[in-house]
Coordinates of C-alpha atoms in Angstrom, one line a residue:
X1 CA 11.6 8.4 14.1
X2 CA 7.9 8.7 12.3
X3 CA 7.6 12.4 12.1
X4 CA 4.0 14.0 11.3
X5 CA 4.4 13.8 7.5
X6 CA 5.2 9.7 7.9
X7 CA 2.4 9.9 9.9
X8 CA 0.0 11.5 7.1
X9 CA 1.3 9.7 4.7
X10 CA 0.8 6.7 6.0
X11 CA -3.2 7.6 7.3
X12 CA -3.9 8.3 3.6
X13 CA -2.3 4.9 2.4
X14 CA -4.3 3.2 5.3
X15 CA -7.4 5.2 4.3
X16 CA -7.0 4.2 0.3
X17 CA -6.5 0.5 1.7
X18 CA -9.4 0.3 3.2
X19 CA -11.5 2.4 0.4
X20 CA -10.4 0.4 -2.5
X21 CA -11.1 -3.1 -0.4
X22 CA -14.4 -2.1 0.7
X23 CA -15.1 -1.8 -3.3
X24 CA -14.5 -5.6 -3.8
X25 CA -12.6 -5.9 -7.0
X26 CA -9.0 -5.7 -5.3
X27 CA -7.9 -6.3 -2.1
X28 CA -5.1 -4.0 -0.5
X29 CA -3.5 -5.4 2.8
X30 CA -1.6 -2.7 4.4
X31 CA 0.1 -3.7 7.3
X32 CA 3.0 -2.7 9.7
X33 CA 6.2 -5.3 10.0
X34 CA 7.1 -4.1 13.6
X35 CA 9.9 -6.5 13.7
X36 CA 11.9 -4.6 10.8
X37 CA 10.3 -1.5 11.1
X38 CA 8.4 -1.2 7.7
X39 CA 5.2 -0.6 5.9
X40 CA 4.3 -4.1 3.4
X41 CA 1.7 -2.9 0.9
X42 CA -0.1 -5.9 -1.1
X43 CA -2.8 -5.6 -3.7
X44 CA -4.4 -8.8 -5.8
X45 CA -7.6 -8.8 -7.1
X46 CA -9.9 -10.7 -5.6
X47 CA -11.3 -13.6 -7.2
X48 CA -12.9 -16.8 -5.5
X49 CA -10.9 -19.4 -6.2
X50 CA -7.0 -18.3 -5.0
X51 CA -5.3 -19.9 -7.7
X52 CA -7.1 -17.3 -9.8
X53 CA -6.2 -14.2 -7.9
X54 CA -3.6 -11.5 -9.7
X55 CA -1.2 -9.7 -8.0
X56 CA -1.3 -5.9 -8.8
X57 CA 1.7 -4.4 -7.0
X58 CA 3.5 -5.2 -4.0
X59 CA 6.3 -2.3 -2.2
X60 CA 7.9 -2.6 0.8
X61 CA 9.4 0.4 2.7
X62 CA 11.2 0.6 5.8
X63 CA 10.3 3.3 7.8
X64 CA 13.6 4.1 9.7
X65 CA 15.0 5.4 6.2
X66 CA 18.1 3.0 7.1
X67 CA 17.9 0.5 3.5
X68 CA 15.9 3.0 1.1
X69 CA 17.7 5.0 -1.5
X70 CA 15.2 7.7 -1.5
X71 CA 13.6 9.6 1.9
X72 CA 10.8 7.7 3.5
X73 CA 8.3 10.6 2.7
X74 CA 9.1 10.2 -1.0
X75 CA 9.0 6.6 -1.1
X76 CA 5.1 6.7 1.2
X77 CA 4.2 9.4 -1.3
X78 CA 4.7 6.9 -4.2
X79 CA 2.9 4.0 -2.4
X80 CA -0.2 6.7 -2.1
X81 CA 0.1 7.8 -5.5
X82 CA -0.2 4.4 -7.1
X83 CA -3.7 3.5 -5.1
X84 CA -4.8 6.9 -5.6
X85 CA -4.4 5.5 -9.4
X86 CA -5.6 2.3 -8.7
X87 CA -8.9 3.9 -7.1
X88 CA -9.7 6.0 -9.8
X89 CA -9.2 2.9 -12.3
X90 CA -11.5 1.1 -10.1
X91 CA -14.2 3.9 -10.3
X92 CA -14.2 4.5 -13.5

């Protein structure tokens, strides 16, 4: 169950996705893996020519709490917290 706090959490992550993509050095795809229930979160930068792109981070968290070691609302707040980081980097 995605209870309002999940929900928040993952607006703002969607929101800082599409913020720090819309900039043009990295691009963040944020995207929901209905078929096991989580949240994939992919940056790279984004160069041209593929075989120069970077990868930044890359988390995966299942929503249902059922394989993470910490609760889902800590693990989203983490996500958040490293492209709030990464936005202010790319700011700067």
């Amino acid at each position: 169950m995605i209870t309002p706090t999940t929900q928040q959490k993952l607006a703002l992550i969607h929101y800082l996705a599409v913020t720090i993509s819309q900039r043009g050095r990295y691009f963040v795809d944020a995207h929901y893996a209905g078929h096991v229930n989580s949240l994939c979160v992919y940056v790279t930068t984004t160069e041209r020519d593929a075989s120069q792109r970077q990868r930044v981070f890359e988390r995966e968290i299942y929503l249902d709490g059922l394989c993470e070691t910490r609760p889902v609302e800590t693990g989203l707040a983490l996500i958040a917290e490293e492209l709030q980081t990464l936005a202010r980097e790319d700011a700067a």
